[in-house]
Amino acid sequence: MIRFTSTNGIGTVLGARLYEGSNWWSTGGPNDPSSVVVVFWGDQLVRGTAGFWDGMRPKGGPLVLLVGVGSGLYYGDDQRWRDDHSLLTAGERFWRSTPGCHSLL
């Protein structure tokens, strides 16, 4: 399901793709930024890979994409992150899921 939330009136529409059991990230507070966590296995989406849950996994391992975390930190209410360019850059990249992180899969 895609839930559309707003438009800027010139063709850009904001929306969120929702699945049953979707994963989300948040920085914690009720007004803090949050968005979707997209999980990949190798170069394929976990939710869209046929046979994934039956053990037919592609090569590679789990990677996660925290959608919008860099811009959420930059534009969020807590301005102390705005000058931490290494953190902002890291926020826009793929992250590896560690062996102790079972909730994403």
GROMACS .gro file of N, CA and C in nm:
model
  315
    1MET      N    1   0.084  -0.116   0.000
    1MET     CA    2   0.000   0.000   0.000
    1MET      C    3   0.090   0.123   0.000
    2ILE      N    4   0.052   0.223  -0.075
    2ILE     CA    5   0.121   0.353  -0.071
    2ILE      C    6   0.023   0.454  -0.015
    3ARG      N    7   0.062   0.520   0.093
    3ARG     CA    8  -0.022   0.622   0.153
    3ARG      C    9   0.034   0.758   0.114
    4PHE      N   10  -0.042   0.834   0.034
    4PHE     CA   11   0.000   0.966  -0.007
    4PHE      C   12  -0.040   1.067   0.099
    5THR      N   13   0.053   1.156   0.133
    5THR     CA   14   0.028   1.247   0.244
    5THR      C   15   0.012   1.391   0.201
    6SER      N   16   0.079   1.434   0.094
    6SER     CA   17   0.068   1.573   0.053
    6SER      C   18   0.126   1.591  -0.087
    7THR      N   19   0.104   1.709  -0.141
    7THR     CA   20   0.161   1.746  -0.270
    7THR      C   21   0.205   1.892  -0.263
    8ASN      N   22   0.303   1.926  -0.344
    8ASN     CA   23   0.345   2.067  -0.347
    8ASN      C   24   0.272   2.145  -0.456
    9GLY      N   25   0.183   2.080  -0.527
    9GLY     CA   26   0.103   2.148  -0.627
    9GLY      C   27   0.166   2.157  -0.765
   10ILE      N   28   0.292   2.117  -0.781
   10ILE     CA   29   0.358   2.124  -0.912
   10ILE      C   30   0.410   1.988  -0.957
   11GLY      N   31   0.346   1.882  -0.906
   11GLY     CA   32   0.381   1.750  -0.955
   11GLY      C   33   0.454   1.660  -0.857
   12THR      N   34   0.501   1.710  -0.746
   12THR     CA   35   0.567   1.626  -0.648
   12THR      C   36   0.465   1.581  -0.544
   13VAL      N   37   0.458   1.451  -0.523
   13VAL     CA   38   0.365   1.395  -0.425
   13VAL      C   39   0.446   1.320  -0.321
   14LEU      N   40   0.417   1.345  -0.195
   14LEU     CA   41   0.484   1.274  -0.087
   14LEU      C   42   0.398   1.157  -0.044
   15GLY      N   43   0.462   1.045  -0.022
   15GLY     CA   44   0.389   0.927   0.021
   15GLY      C   45   0.481   0.829   0.087
   16ALA      N   46   0.425   0.728   0.151
   16ALA     CA   47   0.502   0.623   0.216
   16ALA      C   48   0.451   0.489   0.169
   17ARG      N   49   0.545   0.401   0.137
   17ARG     CA   50   0.512   0.265   0.097
   17ARG      C   51   0.502   0.182   0.224
   18LEU      N   52   0.389   0.120   0.247
   18LEU     CA   53   0.365   0.046   0.371
   18LEU      C   54   0.339  -0.101   0.341
   19TYR      N   55   0.400  -0.187   0.419
   19TYR     CA   56   0.376  -0.330   0.413
   19TYR      C   57   0.333  -0.374   0.551
   20GLU      N   58   0.265  -0.486   0.557
   20GLU     CA   59   0.235  -0.542   0.688
   20GLU      C   60   0.369  -0.575   0.755
   21GLY      N   61   0.392  -0.520   0.871
   21GLY     CA   62   0.518  -0.543   0.940
   21GLY      C   63   0.633  -0.461   0.888
   22SER      N   64   0.607  -0.345   0.827
   22SER     CA   65   0.715  -0.260   0.777
   22SER      C   66   0.808  -0.219   0.890
   23ASN      N   67   0.935  -0.200   0.855
   23ASN     CA   68   1.034  -0.154   0.953
   23ASN      C   69   1.050  -0.004   0.942
   24TRP      N   70   1.062   0.064   1.055
   24TRP     CA   71   1.076   0.209   1.060
   24TRP      C   72   1.193   0.246   1.149
   25TRP      N   73   1.258   0.359   1.121
   25TRP     CA   74   1.359   0.414   1.212
   25TRP      C   75   1.301   0.545   1.266
   26SER      N   76   1.350   0.583   1.381
   26SER     CA   77   1.310   0.709   1.443
   26SER      C   78   1.423   0.754   1.534
   27THR      N   79   1.435   0.885   1.552
   27THR     CA   80   1.535   0.935   1.646
   27THR      C   81   1.478   0.946   1.786
   28GLY      N   82   1.352   0.910   1.804
   28GLY     CA   83   1.300   0.895   1.939
   28GLY      C   84   1.180   0.975   1.981
   29GLY      N   85   1.179   1.104   1.963
   29GLY     CA   86   1.071   1.188   2.013
   29GLY      C   87   0.951   1.192   1.921
   30PRO      N   88   0.836   1.240   1.972
   30PRO     CA   89   0.715   1.245   1.891
   30PRO      C   90   0.725   1.340   1.771
   31ASN      N   91   0.809   1.442   1.777
   31ASN     CA   92   0.826   1.536   1.665
   31ASN      C   93   0.956   1.512   1.590
   32ASP      N   94   1.028   1.407   1.627
   32ASP     CA   95   1.156   1.378   1.562
   32ASP      C   96   1.133   1.309   1.429
   33PRO      N   97   1.231   1.319   1.338
   33PRO     CA   98   1.215   1.255   1.207
   33PRO      C   99   1.209   1.103   1.219
   34SER      N  100   1.138   1.042   1.126
   34SER     CA  101   1.132   0.896   1.117
   34SER      C  102   1.098   0.862   0.972
   35SER      N  103   1.129   0.740   0.933
   35SER     CA  104   1.096   0.695   0.799
   35SER      C  105   1.113   0.545   0.790
   36VAL      N  106   1.115   0.493   0.670
   36VAL     CA  107   1.118   0.350   0.643
   36VAL      C  108   1.261   0.295   0.644
   37VAL      N  109   1.274   0.173   0.689
   37VAL     CA  110   1.398   0.096   0.677
   37VAL      C  111   1.375  -0.005   0.565
   38VAL      N  112   1.458   0.000   0.460
   38VAL     CA  113   1.446  -0.093   0.348
   38VAL      C  114   1.559  -0.195   0.362
   39VAL      N  115   1.523  -0.322   0.366
   39VAL     CA  116   1.620  -0.429   0.389
   39VAL      C  117   1.652  -0.500   0.257
   40PHE      N  118   1.781  -0.512   0.229
   40PHE     CA  119   1.831  -0.582   0.110
   40PHE      C  120   1.908  -0.705   0.155
   41TRP      N  121   1.913  -0.804   0.068
   41TRP     CA  122   2.004  -0.917   0.085
   41TRP      C  123   2.086  -0.920  -0.042
   42GLY      N  124   2.214  -0.886  -0.030
   42GLY     CA  125   2.295  -0.868  -0.149
   42GLY      C  126   2.242  -0.748  -0.225
   43ASP      N  127   2.204  -0.769  -0.350
   43ASP     CA  128   2.153  -0.657  -0.430
   43ASP      C  129   2.002  -0.664  -0.453
   44GLN      N  130   1.931  -0.743  -0.373
   44GLN     CA  131   1.787  -0.758  -0.393
   44GLN      C  132   1.710  -0.722  -0.267
   45LEU      N  133   1.592  -0.662  -0.287
   45LEU     CA  134   1.503  -0.632  -0.174
   45LEU      C  135   1.458  -0.761  -0.109
   46VAL      N  136   1.461  -0.766   0.023
   46VAL     CA  137   1.418  -0.887   0.093
   46VAL      C  138   1.270  -0.915   0.065
   47ARG      N  139   1.186  -0.813   0.076
   47ARG     CA  140   1.041  -0.836   0.059
   47ARG      C  141   1.004  -0.869  -0.086
   48GLY      N  142   1.085  -0.833  -0.183
   48GLY     CA  143   1.051  -0.858  -0.322
   48GLY      C  144   1.124  -0.974  -0.384
   49THR      N  145   1.204  -1.048  -0.309
   49THR     CA  146   1.283  -1.156  -0.364
   49THR      C  147   1.210  -1.288  -0.350
   50ALA      N  148   1.170  -1.345  -0.464
   50ALA     CA  149   1.099  -1.472  -0.462
   50ALA      C  150   1.184  -1.580  -0.398
   51GLY      N  151   1.125  -1.659  -0.310
   51GLY     CA  152   1.194  -1.770  -0.246
   51GLY      C  153   1.284  -1.732  -0.130
   52PHE      N  154   1.293  -1.605  -0.098
   52PHE     CA  155   1.384  -1.562   0.009
   52PHE      C  156   1.353  -1.633   0.140
   53TRP      N  157   1.226  -1.636   0.178
   53TRP     CA  158   1.189  -1.695   0.307
   53TRP      C  159   1.192  -1.847   0.303
   54ASP      N  160   1.206  -1.906   0.184
   54ASP     CA  161   1.220  -2.051   0.172
   54ASP      C  162   1.366  -2.094   0.164
   55GLY      N  163   1.457  -2.001   0.190
   55GLY     CA  164   1.600  -2.034   0.193
   55GLY      C  165   1.675  -2.007   0.065
   56MET      N  166   1.608  -1.963  -0.041
   56MET     CA  167   1.676  -1.937  -0.168
   56MET      C  168   1.724  -1.791  -0.170
   57ARG      N  169   1.826  -1.762  -0.093
   57ARG     CA  170   1.874  -1.625  -0.080
   57ARG      C  171   1.988  -1.599  -0.179
   58PRO      N  172   1.990  -1.480  -0.237
   58PRO     CA  173   2.101  -1.446  -0.327
   58PRO      C  174   2.230  -1.431  -0.248
   59LYS      N  175   2.342  -1.425  -0.319
   59LYS     CA  176   2.471  -1.406  -0.254
   59LYS      C  177   2.474  -1.272  -0.183
   60GLY      N  178   2.558  -1.265  -0.083
   60GLY     CA  179   2.570  -1.141  -0.007
   60GLY      C  180   2.506  -1.158   0.130
   61GLY      N  181   2.491  -1.049   0.196
   61GLY     CA  182   2.433  -1.053   0.329
   61GLY      C  183   2.337  -0.938   0.346
   62PRO      N  184   2.286  -0.923   0.467
   62PRO     CA  185   2.187  -0.819   0.490
   62PRO      C  186   2.247  -0.679   0.487
   63LEU      N  187   2.180  -0.590   0.415
   63LEU     CA  188   2.211  -0.447   0.413
   63LEU      C  189   2.083  -0.373   0.441
   64VAL      N  190   2.093  -0.261   0.509
   64VAL     CA  191   1.974  -0.181   0.534
   64VAL      C  192   1.995  -0.039   0.483
   65LEU      N  193   1.889   0.020   0.434
   65LEU     CA  194   1.888   0.158   0.390
   65LEU      C  195   1.789   0.231   0.480
   66LEU      N  196   1.839   0.328   0.556
   66LEU     CA  197   1.755   0.406   0.646
   66LEU      C  198   1.711   0.530   0.569
   67VAL      N  199   1.597   0.521   0.504
   67VAL     CA  200   1.550   0.626   0.414
   67VAL      C  201   1.538   0.759   0.487
   68GLY      N  202   1.609   0.860   0.436
   68GLY     CA  203   1.596   0.996   0.488
   68GLY      C  204   1.666   1.026   0.619
   69VAL      N  205   1.750   0.935   0.670
   69VAL     CA  206   1.811   0.962   0.801
   69VAL      C  207   1.908   1.080   0.793
   70GLY      N  208   1.982   1.095   0.685
   70GLY     CA  209   2.075   1.208   0.672
   70GLY      C  210   2.002   1.341   0.671
   71SER      N  211   1.899   1.351   0.588
   71SER     CA  212   1.824   1.477   0.584
   71SER      C  213   1.744   1.498   0.711
   72GLY      N  214   1.699   1.389   0.774
   72GLY     CA  215   1.629   1.401   0.902
   72GLY      C  216   1.718   1.459   1.010
   73LEU      N  217   1.844   1.417   1.012
   73LEU     CA  218   1.939   1.473   1.109
   73LEU      C  219   1.972   1.618   1.075
   74TYR      N  220   1.988   1.647   0.948
   74TYR     CA  221   2.027   1.783   0.907
   74TYR      C  222   1.915   1.884   0.934
   75TYR      N  223   1.793   1.848   0.897
   75TYR     CA  224   1.681   1.942   0.909
   75TYR      C  225   1.602   1.927   1.038
   76GLY      N  226   1.638   1.831   1.122
   76GLY     CA  227   1.564   1.809   1.246
   76GLY      C  228   1.579   1.924   1.345
   77ASP      N  229   1.501   1.917   1.450
   77ASP     CA  230   1.503   2.021   1.553
   77ASP      C  231   1.637   2.030   1.626
   78ASP      N  232   1.706   1.917   1.638
   78ASP     CA  233   1.835   1.914   1.708
   78ASP      C  234   1.945   1.954   1.609
   79GLN      N  235   1.987   2.079   1.612
   79GLN     CA  236   2.081   2.136   1.513
   79GLN      C  237   2.226   2.091   1.533
   80ARG      N  238   2.259   2.022   1.641
   80ARG     CA  239   2.399   1.984   1.664
   80ARG      C  240   2.453   1.887   1.560
   81TRP      N  241   2.365   1.818   1.487
   81TRP     CA  242   2.411   1.723   1.386
   81TRP      C  243   2.442   1.789   1.253
   82ARG      N  244   2.399   1.911   1.233
   82ARG     CA  245   2.409   1.978   1.103
   82ARG      C  246   2.552   1.990   1.052
   83ASP      N  247   2.649   2.006   1.139
   83ASP     CA  248   2.788   2.022   1.097
   83ASP      C  249   2.868   1.893   1.098
   84ASP      N  250   2.807   1.782   1.134
   84ASP     CA  251   2.877   1.653   1.137
   84ASP      C  252   2.862   1.585   1.001
   85HIS      N  253   2.945   1.628   0.905
   85HIS     CA  254   2.933   1.582   0.767
   85HIS      C  255   2.957   1.432   0.751
   86SER      N  256   3.045   1.374   0.832
   86SER     CA  257   3.067   1.230   0.821
   86SER      C  258   2.944   1.152   0.864
   87LEU      N  259   2.874   1.198   0.966
   87LEU     CA  260   2.750   1.132   1.009
   87LEU      C  261   2.640   1.150   0.905
   88LEU      N  262   2.626   1.269   0.850
   88LEU     CA  263   2.524   1.293   0.749
   88LEU      C  264   2.548   1.209   0.624
   89THR      N  265   2.673   1.198   0.584
   89THR     CA  266   2.708   1.116   0.468
   89THR      C  267   2.681   0.969   0.496
   90ALA      N  268   2.719   0.923   0.615
   90ALA     CA  269   2.694   0.783   0.653
   90ALA      C  270   2.545   0.754   0.657
   91GLY      N  271   2.466   0.852   0.698
   91GLY     CA  272   2.322   0.833   0.707
   91GLY      C  273   2.256   0.807   0.573
   92GLU      N  274   2.318   0.848   0.465
   92GLU     CA  275   2.260   0.830   0.332
   92GLU      C  276   2.314   0.706   0.261
   93ARG      N  277   2.391   0.626   0.329
   93ARG     CA  278   2.449   0.504   0.269
   93ARG      C  279   2.380   0.379   0.322
   94PHE      N  280   2.419   0.265   0.264
   94PHE     CA  281   2.374   0.137   0.316
   94PHE      C  282   2.444   0.107   0.447
   95TRP      N  283   2.376   0.039   0.537
   95TRP     CA  284   2.433  -0.006   0.664
   95TRP      C  285   2.429  -0.158   0.663
   96ARG      N  286   2.528  -0.218   0.725
   96ARG     CA  287   2.528  -0.364   0.740
   96ARG      C  288   2.456  -0.399   0.870
   97SER      N  289   2.373  -0.500   0.860
   97SER     CA  290   2.306  -0.552   0.979
   97SER      C  291   2.401  -0.645   1.051
   98THR      N  292   2.422  -0.624   1.179
   98THR     CA  293   2.512  -0.710   1.256
   98THR      C  294   2.441  -0.837   1.297
   99PRO      N  295   2.516  -0.941   1.334
   99PRO     CA  296   2.452  -1.068   1.371
   99PRO      C  297   2.351  -1.054   1.486
  100GLY      N  298   2.367  -0.957   1.574
  100GLY     CA  299   2.275  -0.941   1.685
  100GLY      C  300   2.147  -0.868   1.649
  101CYS      N  301   2.134  -0.823   1.526
  101CYS     CA  302   2.018  -0.745   1.484
  101CYS      C  303   1.922  -0.836   1.408
  102HIS      N  304   1.835  -0.903   1.482
  102HIS     CA  305   1.745  -1.001   1.421
  102HIS      C  306   1.608  -0.942   1.386
  103SER      N  307   1.577  -0.825   1.439
  103SER     CA  308   1.441  -0.773   1.419
  103SER      C  309   1.415  -0.731   1.276
  104LEU      N  310   1.517  -0.702   1.196
  104LEU     CA  311   1.494  -0.659   1.059
  104LEU      C  312   1.459  -0.774   0.965
  105LEU      N  313   1.503  -0.894   0.999
  105LEU     CA  314   1.474  -1.009   0.913
  105LEU      C  315   1.379  -1.105   0.984
   0.00000   0.00000   0.00000
